[in-house]
Amino acid sequence: MPVPIIAANWKMTTTIKEAKALAGSIRSRLEKLKGIQILVFPPFPAIESVLSILSKSRIAIGAQNMYFSDRGPYTGEVSPEMVVELCKYVILGHSERRLLLNESDQEVALKIQAASKYKIKPILCIGETFQQKESDQAKQVIERQLYAGTEYLENPTDLMVAYEPIWAIGTGVAATPEEAQLNMEYIRACLEKRYGAESGRKIPLLYGGSVTKENVSRFIYQKDIDGTLIGQASVNPDSFVNIVTQAAKLV
Ligand code: PEP
């Protein structure tokens, strides 16, 4: 089994001081753990401080978003050129941005293209709403988001895709591992169609949505699930350390 990836999306939930404390706690408790790849995504203002706390550790850092233009009059935005000075990963197209901030498939596509230009590894987030799932449209929605988001991405070497059903995010109601596997097998098939079997097979797929220490192993055990993206449980050091420890036992 390949080394599972555990990505922590801290969202807009930590001040710089809290992010530093969280990073310090995670580092001291997970430093010696092998057989796992850990990525943390602090809020922008905390990235530099977290970087210094995690420097020379095996925990990598990323940004939760970025704009697609190199630079210019875009007040409040952060460009790929600025992100890459700090870190090598970025979450793009998270459902909270799509739903609350009206981020479109086209914007996500341009951001994925910009990430590729700057050699930043993107996690492209896709997933259906509860209504779409109930009306049997989940596959249609994730296929559309996947192809739209990768429209300008020629080479998928650095791409990761997170399947995050919106109804499972922050609700405490995770998809069943079998249900997630069915949709992620479909994502894999779409990626193989888009990039060829060999390249498509290598793209890491993460499941996100109410992952806990109790269910993480059952997700990672699935054939097309290479890791998880964790929100709420990632900002509590005990929950996060427990999840990571469980996942590392599978290797
Ligand atoms: C997320 O927002 O990406 C997420 C997976 O959240 P949670 O783990 O809280 O469901």
PDB file of C-alpha atoms and ligand atoms in Angstrom:
ATOM      1  CA  MET A   1       0.000   0.000   0.000  1.00  0.00           C
ATOM      2  CA  PRO A   2       1.362   3.486  -0.857  1.00  0.00           C
ATOM      3  CA  VAL A   3       1.975   5.855   2.052  1.00  0.00           C
ATOM      4  CA  PRO A   4      -1.394   7.458   2.942  1.00  0.00           C
ATOM      5  CA  ILE A   5      -1.714  11.233   2.711  1.00  0.00           C
ATOM      6  CA  ILE A   6      -3.399  13.104   5.541  1.00  0.00           C
ATOM      7  CA  ALA A   7      -4.140  16.744   4.721  1.00  0.00           C
ATOM      8  CA  ALA A   8      -5.321  19.190   7.384  1.00  0.00           C
ATOM      9  CA  ASN A   9      -7.452  22.157   6.319  1.00  0.00           C
ATOM     10  CA  TRP A  10      -7.366  24.594   9.231  1.00  0.00           C
ATOM     11  CA  LYS A  11      -9.792  26.897   7.379  1.00  0.00           C
ATOM     12  CA  MET A  12     -10.334  30.318   9.019  1.00  0.00           C
ATOM     13  CA  THR A  13     -10.256  28.871  12.520  1.00  0.00           C
ATOM     14  CA  THR A  14      -6.883  29.766  14.016  1.00  0.00           C
ATOM     15  CA  THR A  15      -5.196  33.020  14.928  1.00  0.00           C
ATOM     16  CA  ILE A  16      -1.444  33.125  14.318  1.00  0.00           C
ATOM     17  CA  LYS A  17      -0.869  32.367  17.992  1.00  0.00           C
ATOM     18  CA  GLU A  18      -3.240  29.384  17.917  1.00  0.00           C
ATOM     19  CA  ALA A  19      -1.762  28.105  14.649  1.00  0.00           C
ATOM     20  CA  LYS A  20       1.723  28.182  16.167  1.00  0.00           C
ATOM     21  CA  ALA A  21       0.556  26.247  19.221  1.00  0.00           C
ATOM     22  CA  LEU A  22      -1.222  23.693  17.028  1.00  0.00           C
ATOM     23  CA  ALA A  23       1.812  23.251  14.771  1.00  0.00           C
ATOM     24  CA  GLY A  24       4.098  22.836  17.769  1.00  0.00           C
ATOM     25  CA  SER A  25       1.859  20.221  19.330  1.00  0.00           C
ATOM     26  CA  ILE A  26       1.500  18.261  16.079  1.00  0.00           C
ATOM     27  CA  ARG A  27       5.221  18.382  15.441  1.00  0.00           C
ATOM     28  CA  SER A  28       6.215  17.116  18.858  1.00  0.00           C
ATOM     29  CA  ARG A  29       3.670  14.289  18.784  1.00  0.00           C
ATOM     30  CA  LEU A  30       4.031  13.132  15.189  1.00  0.00           C
ATOM     31  CA  GLU A  31       7.655  13.834  14.442  1.00  0.00           C
ATOM     32  CA  LYS A  32       8.812  10.251  14.751  1.00  0.00           C
ATOM     33  CA  LEU A  33       5.834   8.656  13.031  1.00  0.00           C
ATOM     34  CA  LYS A  34       6.738   6.951   9.759  1.00  0.00           C
ATOM     35  CA  GLY A  35       4.575   5.641   6.935  1.00  0.00           C
ATOM     36  CA  ILE A  36       2.419   8.713   6.481  1.00  0.00           C
ATOM     37  CA  GLN A  37       2.549  11.950   4.497  1.00  0.00           C
ATOM     38  CA  ILE A  38       1.172  14.925   6.437  1.00  0.00           C
ATOM     39  CA  LEU A  39       0.185  18.252   4.862  1.00  0.00           C
ATOM     40  CA  VAL A  40      -1.166  21.191   6.852  1.00  0.00           C
ATOM     41  CA  PHE A  41      -2.975  24.200   5.403  1.00  0.00           C
ATOM     42  CA  PRO A  42      -2.968  27.118   7.879  1.00  0.00           C
ATOM     43  CA  PRO A  43      -4.680  30.454   7.165  1.00  0.00           C
ATOM     44  CA  PHE A  44      -2.457  32.762   5.063  1.00  0.00           C
ATOM     45  CA  PRO A  45      -1.269  35.066   7.873  1.00  0.00           C
ATOM     46  CA  ALA A  46      -0.043  32.066   9.875  1.00  0.00           C
ATOM     47  CA  ILE A  47       1.847  30.283   7.087  1.00  0.00           C
ATOM     48  CA  GLU A  48       5.222  31.845   7.772  1.00  0.00           C
ATOM     49  CA  SER A  49       5.095  31.200  11.526  1.00  0.00           C
ATOM     50  CA  VAL A  50       3.929  27.619  11.007  1.00  0.00           C
ATOM     51  CA  LEU A  51       6.709  27.135   8.456  1.00  0.00           C
ATOM     52  CA  SER A  52       9.336  28.086  11.009  1.00  0.00           C
ATOM     53  CA  ILE A  53       7.822  25.748  13.612  1.00  0.00           C
ATOM     54  CA  LEU A  54       7.659  22.841  11.166  1.00  0.00           C
ATOM     55  CA  SER A  55      10.979  23.536   9.475  1.00  0.00           C
ATOM     56  CA  LYS A  56      13.064  20.419   8.871  1.00  0.00           C
ATOM     57  CA  SER A  57      10.135  18.240   9.930  1.00  0.00           C
ATOM     58  CA  ARG A  58       8.358  15.750   7.660  1.00  0.00           C
ATOM     59  CA  ILE A  59       5.172  17.819   7.764  1.00  0.00           C
ATOM     60  CA  ALA A  60       4.610  19.928   4.635  1.00  0.00           C
ATOM     61  CA  ILE A  61       2.670  23.178   4.426  1.00  0.00           C
ATOM     62  CA  GLY A  62       0.244  24.571   1.904  1.00  0.00           C
ATOM     63  CA  ALA A  63      -2.145  27.464   1.277  1.00  0.00           C
ATOM     64  CA  GLN A  64      -5.941  27.193   1.375  1.00  0.00           C
ATOM     65  CA  ASN A  65      -6.453  29.201  -1.807  1.00  0.00           C
ATOM     66  CA  MET A  66      -4.737  31.578  -4.217  1.00  0.00           C
ATOM     67  CA  TYR A  67      -5.606  33.857  -7.127  1.00  0.00           C
ATOM     68  CA  PHE A  68      -4.697  32.944 -10.708  1.00  0.00           C
ATOM     69  CA  SER A  69      -2.984  36.120 -11.964  1.00  0.00           C
ATOM     70  CA  ASP A  70       0.751  36.618 -11.450  1.00  0.00           C
ATOM     71  CA  ARG A  71       0.314  40.065  -9.884  1.00  0.00           C
ATOM     72  CA  GLY A  72      -1.714  43.234 -10.341  1.00  0.00           C
ATOM     73  CA  PRO A  73      -4.554  45.358  -8.980  1.00  0.00           C
ATOM     74  CA  TYR A  74      -6.489  42.591  -7.198  1.00  0.00           C
ATOM     75  CA  THR A  75      -6.932  43.998  -3.709  1.00  0.00           C
ATOM     76  CA  GLY A  76      -6.945  41.326  -1.055  1.00  0.00           C
ATOM     77  CA  GLU A  77      -5.847  38.469  -3.309  1.00  0.00           C
ATOM     78  CA  VAL A  78      -2.663  36.392  -3.015  1.00  0.00           C
ATOM     79  CA  SER A  79      -0.886  35.318  -6.191  1.00  0.00           C
ATOM     80  CA  PRO A  80       0.798  32.014  -7.044  1.00  0.00           C
ATOM     81  CA  GLU A  81       4.097  33.887  -7.212  1.00  0.00           C
ATOM     82  CA  MET A  82       3.602  34.851  -3.541  1.00  0.00           C
ATOM     83  CA  VAL A  83       2.386  31.418  -2.456  1.00  0.00           C
ATOM     84  CA  VAL A  84       5.345  29.629  -4.000  1.00  0.00           C
ATOM     85  CA  GLU A  85       7.751  31.769  -1.956  1.00  0.00           C
ATOM     86  CA  LEU A  86       6.316  30.057   1.114  1.00  0.00           C
ATOM     87  CA  CYS A  87       4.942  26.648   0.227  1.00  0.00           C
ATOM     88  CA  LYS A  88       4.447  24.044  -2.459  1.00  0.00           C
ATOM     89  CA  TYR A  89       0.828  22.934  -1.965  1.00  0.00           C
ATOM     90  CA  VAL A  90      -2.534  24.649  -2.391  1.00  0.00           C
ATOM     91  CA  ILE A  91      -6.176  23.642  -1.876  1.00  0.00           C
ATOM     92  CA  LEU A  92      -8.307  24.822  -4.808  1.00  0.00           C
ATOM     93  CA  GLY A  93     -12.048  24.779  -5.444  1.00  0.00           C
ATOM     94  CA  HIS A  94     -13.058  23.942  -1.879  1.00  0.00           C
ATOM     95  CA  SER A  95     -16.869  23.744  -1.690  1.00  0.00           C
ATOM     96  CA  GLU A  96     -16.959  26.554   0.884  1.00  0.00           C
ATOM     97  CA  ARG A  97     -15.368  28.848  -1.690  1.00  0.00           C
ATOM     98  CA  ARG A  98     -17.632  27.586  -4.472  1.00  0.00           C
ATOM     99  CA  LEU A  99     -20.804  27.971  -2.400  1.00  0.00           C
ATOM    100  CA  LEU A 100     -20.153  30.921  -0.101  1.00  0.00           C
ATOM    101  CA  LEU A 101     -17.870  32.995  -2.340  1.00  0.00           C
ATOM    102  CA  ASN A 102     -19.334  32.016  -5.718  1.00  0.00           C
ATOM    103  CA  GLU A 103     -16.093  30.600  -7.070  1.00  0.00           C
ATOM    104  CA  SER A 104     -16.807  29.201 -10.536  1.00  0.00           C
ATOM    105  CA  ASP A 105     -15.473  26.138 -12.338  1.00  0.00           C
ATOM    106  CA  GLN A 106     -13.713  28.537 -14.721  1.00  0.00           C
ATOM    107  CA  GLU A 107     -11.891  30.331 -11.875  1.00  0.00           C
ATOM    108  CA  VAL A 108     -10.892  26.993 -10.390  1.00  0.00           C
ATOM    109  CA  ALA A 109      -9.544  25.928 -13.802  1.00  0.00           C
ATOM    110  CA  LEU A 110      -7.426  29.095 -14.074  1.00  0.00           C
ATOM    111  CA  LYS A 111      -6.094  28.579 -10.550  1.00  0.00           C
ATOM    112  CA  ILE A 112      -5.158  24.974 -11.312  1.00  0.00           C
ATOM    113  CA  GLN A 113      -3.367  26.194 -14.449  1.00  0.00           C
ATOM    114  CA  ALA A 114      -1.526  28.858 -12.421  1.00  0.00           C
ATOM    115  CA  ALA A 115      -0.514  26.272  -9.802  1.00  0.00           C
ATOM    116  CA  SER A 116       0.991  24.150 -12.548  1.00  0.00           C
ATOM    117  CA  LYS A 117       2.888  27.125 -13.989  1.00  0.00           C
ATOM    118  CA  TYR A 118       4.478  27.803 -10.580  1.00  0.00           C
ATOM    119  CA  LYS A 119       4.987  24.116  -9.731  1.00  0.00           C
ATOM    120  CA  ILE A 120       2.632  24.321  -6.764  1.00  0.00           C
ATOM    121  CA  LYS A 121       0.858  21.014  -6.107  1.00  0.00           C
ATOM    122  CA  PRO A 122      -2.898  21.574  -6.088  1.00  0.00           C
ATOM    123  CA  ILE A 123      -5.589  19.589  -4.276  1.00  0.00           C
ATOM    124  CA  LEU A 124      -8.633  20.058  -6.498  1.00  0.00           C
ATOM    125  CA  CYS A 125     -11.801  19.680  -4.394  1.00  0.00           C
ATOM    126  CA  ILE A 126     -14.979  18.343  -5.953  1.00  0.00           C
ATOM    127  CA  GLY A 127     -18.224  16.969  -4.548  1.00  0.00           C
ATOM    128  CA  GLU A 128     -21.991  17.007  -4.769  1.00  0.00           C
ATOM    129  CA  THR A 129     -24.672  18.579  -2.564  1.00  0.00           C
ATOM    130  CA  PHE A 130     -27.219  16.510  -0.661  1.00  0.00           C
ATOM    131  CA  GLN A 131     -29.930  17.352  -3.219  1.00  0.00           C
ATOM    132  CA  GLN A 132     -27.682  16.275  -6.088  1.00  0.00           C
ATOM    133  CA  LYS A 133     -26.886  13.008  -4.327  1.00  0.00           C
ATOM    134  CA  GLU A 134     -30.584  12.381  -3.623  1.00  0.00           C
ATOM    135  CA  SER A 135     -31.493  13.027  -7.245  1.00  0.00           C
ATOM    136  CA  ASP A 136     -28.806  10.621  -8.437  1.00  0.00           C
ATOM    137  CA  GLN A 137     -26.644  13.345  -9.959  1.00  0.00           C
ATOM    138  CA  ALA A 138     -23.489  12.864  -7.909  1.00  0.00           C
ATOM    139  CA  LYS A 139     -21.428  11.306 -10.717  1.00  0.00           C
ATOM    140  CA  GLN A 140     -22.572  13.905 -13.216  1.00  0.00           C
ATOM    141  CA  VAL A 141     -21.589  16.748 -10.852  1.00  0.00           C
ATOM    142  CA  ILE A 142     -18.190  15.384  -9.925  1.00  0.00           C
ATOM    143  CA  GLU A 143     -17.381  14.595 -13.543  1.00  0.00           C
ATOM    144  CA  ARG A 144     -18.270  18.153 -14.563  1.00  0.00           C
ATOM    145  CA  GLN A 145     -16.214  19.706 -11.760  1.00  0.00           C
ATOM    146  CA  LEU A 146     -13.273  17.424 -12.484  1.00  0.00           C
ATOM    147  CA  TYR A 147     -13.108  18.052 -16.230  1.00  0.00           C
ATOM    148  CA  ALA A 148     -13.832  21.773 -15.840  1.00  0.00           C
ATOM    149  CA  GLY A 149     -11.210  22.193 -13.116  1.00  0.00           C
ATOM    150  CA  THR A 150      -8.520  20.434 -15.145  1.00  0.00           C
ATOM    151  CA  GLU A 151      -9.458  22.055 -18.468  1.00  0.00           C
ATOM    152  CA  TYR A 152      -6.099  23.855 -18.821  1.00  0.00           C
ATOM    153  CA  LEU A 153      -3.952  21.318 -17.003  1.00  0.00           C
ATOM    154  CA  GLU A 154      -1.880  19.415 -19.553  1.00  0.00           C
ATOM    155  CA  ASN A 155       0.358  17.530 -17.159  1.00  0.00           C
ATOM    156  CA  PRO A 156      -1.278  16.071 -14.042  1.00  0.00           C
ATOM    157  CA  THR A 157       1.957  14.976 -12.320  1.00  0.00           C
ATOM    158  CA  ASP A 158       1.439  17.255  -9.304  1.00  0.00           C
ATOM    159  CA  LEU A 159      -2.343  17.020  -9.143  1.00  0.00           C
ATOM    160  CA  MET A 160      -4.294  15.569  -6.213  1.00  0.00           C
ATOM    161  CA  VAL A 161      -8.080  15.360  -6.174  1.00  0.00           C
ATOM    162  CA  ALA A 162     -10.208  15.482  -3.031  1.00  0.00           C
ATOM    163  CA  TYR A 163     -13.694  14.020  -3.226  1.00  0.00           C
ATOM    164  CA  GLU A 164     -15.658  15.934  -0.614  1.00  0.00           C
ATOM    165  CA  PRO A 165     -19.411  15.381  -0.636  1.00  0.00           C
ATOM    166  CA  ILE A 166     -20.762  18.719   0.592  1.00  0.00           C
ATOM    167  CA  TRP A 167     -23.361  17.055   2.811  1.00  0.00           C
ATOM    168  CA  ALA A 168     -20.553  15.314   4.708  1.00  0.00           C
ATOM    169  CA  ILE A 169     -18.408  18.399   5.387  1.00  0.00           C
ATOM    170  CA  GLY A 170     -18.553  19.521   8.988  1.00  0.00           C
ATOM    171  CA  THR A 171     -21.803  17.620   9.613  1.00  0.00           C
ATOM    172  CA  GLY A 172     -20.539  14.587  11.500  1.00  0.00           C
ATOM    173  CA  VAL A 173     -22.209  12.437   8.821  1.00  0.00           C
ATOM    174  CA  ALA A 174     -19.454  10.936   6.692  1.00  0.00           C
ATOM    175  CA  ALA A 175     -20.102   9.040   3.478  1.00  0.00           C
ATOM    176  CA  THR A 176     -19.801   5.312   3.984  1.00  0.00           C
ATOM    177  CA  PRO A 177     -16.372   4.122   2.811  1.00  0.00           C
ATOM    178  CA  GLU A 178     -18.108   1.963   0.179  1.00  0.00           C
ATOM    179  CA  GLU A 179     -20.143   4.897  -1.129  1.00  0.00           C
ATOM    180  CA  ALA A 180     -17.011   7.089  -1.246  1.00  0.00           C
ATOM    181  CA  GLN A 181     -15.136   4.312  -3.047  1.00  0.00           C
ATOM    182  CA  LEU A 182     -17.841   4.058  -5.738  1.00  0.00           C
ATOM    183  CA  ASN A 183     -17.618   7.773  -6.512  1.00  0.00           C
ATOM    184  CA  MET A 184     -13.845   7.797  -6.296  1.00  0.00           C
ATOM    185  CA  GLU A 185     -13.563   4.808  -8.618  1.00  0.00           C
ATOM    186  CA  TYR A 186     -15.560   6.938 -11.021  1.00  0.00           C
ATOM    187  CA  ILE A 187     -13.199   9.906 -10.497  1.00  0.00           C
ATOM    188  CA  ARG A 188     -10.270   7.572 -11.207  1.00  0.00           C
ATOM    189  CA  ALA A 189     -11.942   6.372 -14.427  1.00  0.00           C
ATOM    190  CA  CYS A 190     -12.517   9.994 -15.522  1.00  0.00           C
ATOM    191  CA  LEU A 191      -8.867  10.856 -14.793  1.00  0.00           C
ATOM    192  CA  GLU A 192      -7.690   7.829 -16.762  1.00  0.00           C
ATOM    193  CA  LYS A 193      -9.878   8.912 -19.660  1.00  0.00           C
ATOM    194  CA  ARG A 194      -8.517  12.475 -19.437  1.00  0.00           C
ATOM    195  CA  TYR A 195      -4.811  11.690 -18.934  1.00  0.00           C
ATOM    196  CA  GLY A 196      -4.369   8.052 -19.989  1.00  0.00           C
ATOM    197  CA  ALA A 197      -4.394   4.978 -17.756  1.00  0.00           C
ATOM    198  CA  GLU A 198      -0.838   5.244 -16.495  1.00  0.00           C
ATOM    199  CA  SER A 199      -0.949   8.916 -15.464  1.00  0.00           C
ATOM    200  CA  GLY A 200      -4.539   8.749 -14.218  1.00  0.00           C
ATOM    201  CA  ARG A 201      -3.750   5.810 -11.948  1.00  0.00           C
ATOM    202  CA  LYS A 202      -0.980   7.764 -10.210  1.00  0.00           C
ATOM    203  CA  ILE A 203      -3.048  10.813  -9.190  1.00  0.00           C
ATOM    204  CA  PRO A 204      -3.653  10.647  -5.423  1.00  0.00           C
ATOM    205  CA  LEU A 205      -7.329  10.737  -4.463  1.00  0.00           C
ATOM    206  CA  LEU A 206      -8.340  11.969  -1.011  1.00  0.00           C
ATOM    207  CA  TYR A 207     -11.691  11.576   0.710  1.00  0.00           C
ATOM    208  CA  GLY A 208     -12.942  14.514   2.812  1.00  0.00           C
ATOM    209  CA  GLY A 209     -16.023  14.897   4.986  1.00  0.00           C
ATOM    210  CA  SER A 210     -16.338  14.161   8.728  1.00  0.00           C
ATOM    211  CA  VAL A 211     -13.280  11.911   8.919  1.00  0.00           C
ATOM    212  CA  THR A 212     -12.529  10.710  12.460  1.00  0.00           C
ATOM    213  CA  LYS A 213     -10.111   8.326  14.113  1.00  0.00           C
ATOM    214  CA  GLU A 214     -12.900   5.733  14.070  1.00  0.00           C
ATOM    215  CA  ASN A 215     -13.506   5.800  10.297  1.00  0.00           C
ATOM    216  CA  VAL A 216     -10.171   6.903   8.769  1.00  0.00           C
ATOM    217  CA  SER A 217      -8.782   3.382   8.320  1.00  0.00           C
ATOM    218  CA  ARG A 218     -11.894   2.154   6.550  1.00  0.00           C
ATOM    219  CA  PHE A 219     -11.590   5.001   4.041  1.00  0.00           C
ATOM    220  CA  ILE A 220      -7.910   4.521   3.349  1.00  0.00           C
ATOM    221  CA  TYR A 221      -8.420   0.799   3.033  1.00  0.00           C
ATOM    222  CA  GLN A 222     -10.558   1.376  -0.099  1.00  0.00           C
ATOM    223  CA  LYS A 223      -8.903   0.731  -3.443  1.00  0.00           C
ATOM    224  CA  ASP A 224      -9.193   4.266  -4.855  1.00  0.00           C
ATOM    225  CA  ILE A 225      -8.683   6.252  -1.647  1.00  0.00           C
ATOM    226  CA  ASP A 226      -5.080   7.317  -1.084  1.00  0.00           C
ATOM    227  CA  GLY A 227      -5.675   9.616   1.859  1.00  0.00           C
ATOM    228  CA  THR A 228      -8.034  12.041   3.530  1.00  0.00           C
ATOM    229  CA  LEU A 229      -8.607  15.791   3.765  1.00  0.00           C
ATOM    230  CA  ILE A 230      -9.665  16.773   7.257  1.00  0.00           C
ATOM    231  CA  GLY A 231     -11.321  19.974   8.439  1.00  0.00           C
ATOM    232  CA  GLN A 232     -12.789  20.203  11.922  1.00  0.00           C
ATOM    233  CA  ALA A 233     -10.873  17.322  13.451  1.00  0.00           C
ATOM    234  CA  SER A 234      -7.553  18.713  12.211  1.00  0.00           C
ATOM    235  CA  VAL A 235      -7.550  21.757  14.496  1.00  0.00           C
ATOM    236  CA  ASN A 236      -7.854  19.679  17.625  1.00  0.00           C
ATOM    237  CA  PRO A 237      -4.383  18.240  18.255  1.00  0.00           C
ATOM    238  CA  ASP A 238      -5.701  15.102  20.006  1.00  0.00           C
ATOM    239  CA  SER A 239      -8.168  14.242  17.228  1.00  0.00           C
ATOM    240  CA  PHE A 240      -5.643  14.967  14.506  1.00  0.00           C
ATOM    241  CA  VAL A 241      -2.843  12.977  16.101  1.00  0.00           C
ATOM    242  CA  ASN A 242      -5.247  10.042  16.638  1.00  0.00           C
ATOM    243  CA  ILE A 243      -6.368  10.121  12.998  1.00  0.00           C
ATOM    244  CA  VAL A 244      -2.816  10.248  11.687  1.00  0.00           C
ATOM    245  CA  THR A 245      -1.672   7.486  14.024  1.00  0.00           C
ATOM    246  CA  GLN A 246      -4.535   5.231  12.920  1.00  0.00           C
ATOM    247  CA  ALA A 247      -3.799   5.874   9.234  1.00  0.00           C
ATOM    248  CA  ALA A 248      -0.083   5.147   9.668  1.00  0.00           C
ATOM    249  CA  LYS A 249      -0.908   1.703  11.066  1.00  0.00           C
ATOM    250  CA  LEU A 250      -2.185   0.602   7.651  1.00  0.00           C
ATOM    251  CA  VAL A 251       1.185   0.715   5.947  1.00  0.00           C
TER     252      VAL A 251
HETATM  253  C1  PEP B   1     -13.264  20.105   4.709  1.00  0.00           C
HETATM  254  O1  PEP B   1     -13.793  21.188   4.930  1.00  0.00           O
HETATM  255  O2  PEP B   1     -12.461  19.982   3.770  1.00  0.00           O
HETATM  256  C2  PEP B   1     -13.597  18.964   5.556  1.00  0.00           C
HETATM  257  C3  PEP B   1     -13.298  17.768   5.141  1.00  0.00           C
HETATM  258  O3  PEP B   1     -14.227  19.277   6.747  1.00  0.00           O
HETATM  259  P1  PEP B   1     -14.632  18.267   7.915  1.00  0.00           P
HETATM  260  O4  PEP B   1     -13.513  17.283   8.126  1.00  0.00           O
HETATM  261  O5  PEP B   1     -14.866  19.135   9.088  1.00  0.00           O
HETATM  262  O6  PEP B   1     -15.879  17.549   7.475  1.00  0.00           O
END
